[in-house]
Amino acid sequence: MSDKLKTIKIKNISDFVQQVDWAKVHGLAPVITQDYWSSRVLMLGYMNREALQKTLTEGKITYYSRIRSVLWTKGETSGNFQIVKKVFLDCDNDTILIKIKQKGVVCHTGRKTCFYQEIN
């Protein structure tokens, strides 16, 4: 097996959105965000079809809030936008990885990542 990245040619954004297996998690897909330069994991969120379409169209990450059942664009109120650099789909087509350029902090606690609690 090769560890080379496979580039998927898509004609339009809708083609990519359709490749995601939305049925596995009741119309949602987990989204991992990583820093584009360091590959540090920044946060985990969820998207539905509409959030992914908006993210790919506008170039800023929009998530789906499972608690409030609404779309929210990261940075809309804080100015801490996540700018899309690269998008990956996993081997099962049910998880999305997005490499981003982060404006400001990621976490609502004011930290650079939501993963700051290490278990010893």
Tab-separated table of C-alpha atoms in Angstrom:
chain	number	residue	atom	x	y	z
A	1	MET	CA	0.000	0.000	0.000
A	2	SER	CA	1.105	3.525	-0.720
A	3	ASP	CA	0.922	6.454	1.688
A	4	LYS	CA	0.688	8.887	-1.212
A	5	LEU	CA	-2.201	11.311	-1.128
A	6	LYS	CA	-4.900	10.682	-3.693
A	7	THR	CA	-6.168	13.836	-5.361
A	8	ILE	CA	-9.837	13.714	-6.239
A	9	LYS	CA	-10.825	15.765	-9.253
A	10	ILE	CA	-14.201	17.388	-8.787
A	11	LYS	CA	-16.123	19.444	-11.302
A	12	ASN	CA	-17.948	21.481	-8.688
A	13	ILE	CA	-18.439	21.750	-4.946
A	14	SER	CA	-21.673	19.757	-5.038
A	15	ASP	CA	-19.752	16.743	-6.385
A	16	PHE	CA	-17.532	16.733	-3.284
A	17	VAL	CA	-20.472	17.248	-0.923
A	18	GLN	CA	-22.199	14.225	-2.503
A	19	GLN	CA	-19.140	12.004	-1.873
A	20	VAL	CA	-19.571	12.302	1.901
A	21	ASP	CA	-21.471	9.381	3.480
A	22	TRP	CA	-24.020	11.492	5.348
A	23	ALA	CA	-26.125	8.492	6.411
A	24	LYS	CA	-23.592	7.071	8.898
A	25	VAL	CA	-24.038	9.834	11.492
A	26	HIS	CA	-27.639	10.903	10.839
A	27	GLY	CA	-26.846	13.574	8.263
A	28	LEU	CA	-23.708	14.868	9.967
A	29	ALA	CA	-19.986	14.357	9.429
A	30	PRO	CA	-17.273	14.929	12.041
A	31	VAL	CA	-14.771	17.580	10.972
A	32	ILE	CA	-11.226	17.700	12.305
A	33	THR	CA	-9.403	20.988	11.861
A	34	GLN	CA	-5.616	21.155	11.741
A	35	ASP	CA	-3.221	24.055	11.480
A	36	TYR	CA	-2.084	24.234	7.855
A	37	TRP	CA	1.593	24.745	8.662
A	38	SER	CA	2.166	22.710	11.848
A	39	SER	CA	-0.555	20.028	11.415
A	40	ARG	CA	-1.506	20.559	15.071
A	41	VAL	CA	-5.056	19.363	15.752
A	42	LEU	CA	-7.131	22.404	16.668
A	43	MET	CA	-10.704	21.251	17.179
A	44	LEU	CA	-13.453	18.816	16.272
A	45	GLY	CA	-16.826	19.947	15.017
A	46	TYR	CA	-19.655	18.665	12.845
A	47	MET	CA	-21.067	19.648	9.477
A	48	ASN	CA	-24.216	18.845	7.601
A	49	ARG	CA	-24.463	19.180	3.821
A	50	GLU	CA	-25.356	22.857	3.991
A	51	ALA	CA	-22.435	23.693	6.306
A	52	LEU	CA	-19.954	21.895	4.042
A	53	GLN	CA	-21.362	23.582	0.935
A	54	LYS	CA	-21.084	27.010	2.610
A	55	THR	CA	-17.552	26.268	3.867
A	56	LEU	CA	-16.313	25.259	0.425
A	57	THR	CA	-18.061	28.168	-1.290
A	58	GLU	CA	-16.974	30.927	1.105
A	59	GLY	CA	-13.576	29.592	2.221
A	60	LYS	CA	-14.351	30.053	5.932
A	61	ILE	CA	-15.409	27.126	8.100
A	62	THR	CA	-19.079	26.865	8.976
A	63	TYR	CA	-20.106	24.155	11.429
A	64	TYR	CA	-23.456	22.664	12.391
A	65	SER	CA	-24.327	23.019	16.077
A	66	ARG	CA	-25.805	19.753	17.335
A	67	ILE	CA	-27.147	21.470	20.455
A	68	ARG	CA	-28.778	24.486	18.781
A	69	SER	CA	-29.489	22.804	15.411
A	70	VAL	CA	-28.149	25.805	13.466
A	71	LEU	CA	-25.200	26.646	11.241
A	72	TRP	CA	-22.460	28.811	12.756
A	73	THR	CA	-19.413	30.259	11.065
A	74	LYS	CA	-16.366	30.132	13.321
A	75	GLY	CA	-15.310	33.717	13.999
A	76	GLU	CA	-18.650	35.345	13.191
A	77	THR	CA	-18.838	37.014	16.600
A	78	SER	CA	-15.211	36.777	17.801
A	79	GLY	CA	-13.345	37.518	14.581
A	80	ASN	CA	-11.409	34.242	15.035
A	81	PHE	CA	-12.156	32.914	11.552
A	82	GLN	CA	-10.851	29.625	10.181
A	83	ILE	CA	-9.668	30.051	6.591
A	84	VAL	CA	-9.767	26.874	4.484
A	85	LYS	CA	-6.457	25.853	2.896
A	86	LYS	CA	-6.960	22.125	2.089
A	87	VAL	CA	-9.796	19.619	2.481
A	88	PHE	CA	-9.488	15.847	2.863
A	89	LEU	CA	-12.054	13.053	3.033
A	90	ASP	CA	-11.176	9.863	4.923
A	91	CYS	CA	-11.149	6.339	3.463
A	92	ASP	CA	-14.745	5.643	4.575
A	93	ASN	CA	-16.039	8.969	3.215
A	94	ASP	CA	-17.557	9.823	6.601
A	95	THR	CA	-14.989	12.127	8.251
A	96	ILE	CA	-13.583	15.397	6.938
A	97	LEU	CA	-10.172	16.879	7.718
A	98	ILE	CA	-9.666	20.556	6.956
A	99	LYS	CA	-6.285	22.250	7.137
A	100	ILE	CA	-6.792	25.881	8.018
A	101	LYS	CA	-5.205	29.216	8.696
A	102	GLN	CA	-6.561	30.285	12.075
A	103	LYS	CA	-7.232	33.963	12.762
A	104	GLY	CA	-6.826	34.467	16.522
A	105	VAL	CA	-7.539	31.704	19.020
A	106	VAL	CA	-9.478	28.509	18.339
A	107	CYS	CA	-11.034	27.598	21.663
A	108	HIS	CA	-13.725	29.525	23.520
A	109	THR	CA	-11.365	29.297	26.535
A	110	GLY	CA	-8.916	31.575	24.703
A	111	ARG	CA	-6.453	28.802	23.836
A	112	LYS	CA	-4.836	27.978	20.495
A	113	THR	CA	-6.382	24.477	20.494
A	114	CYS	CA	-9.391	22.811	22.080
A	115	PHE	CA	-7.132	19.833	22.896
A	116	TYR	CA	-5.153	21.251	25.816
A	117	GLN	CA	-6.083	18.708	28.511
A	118	GLU	CA	-3.528	15.900	28.567
A	119	ILE	CA	-4.327	12.693	30.453
A	120	ASN	CA	-1.450	11.320	32.539
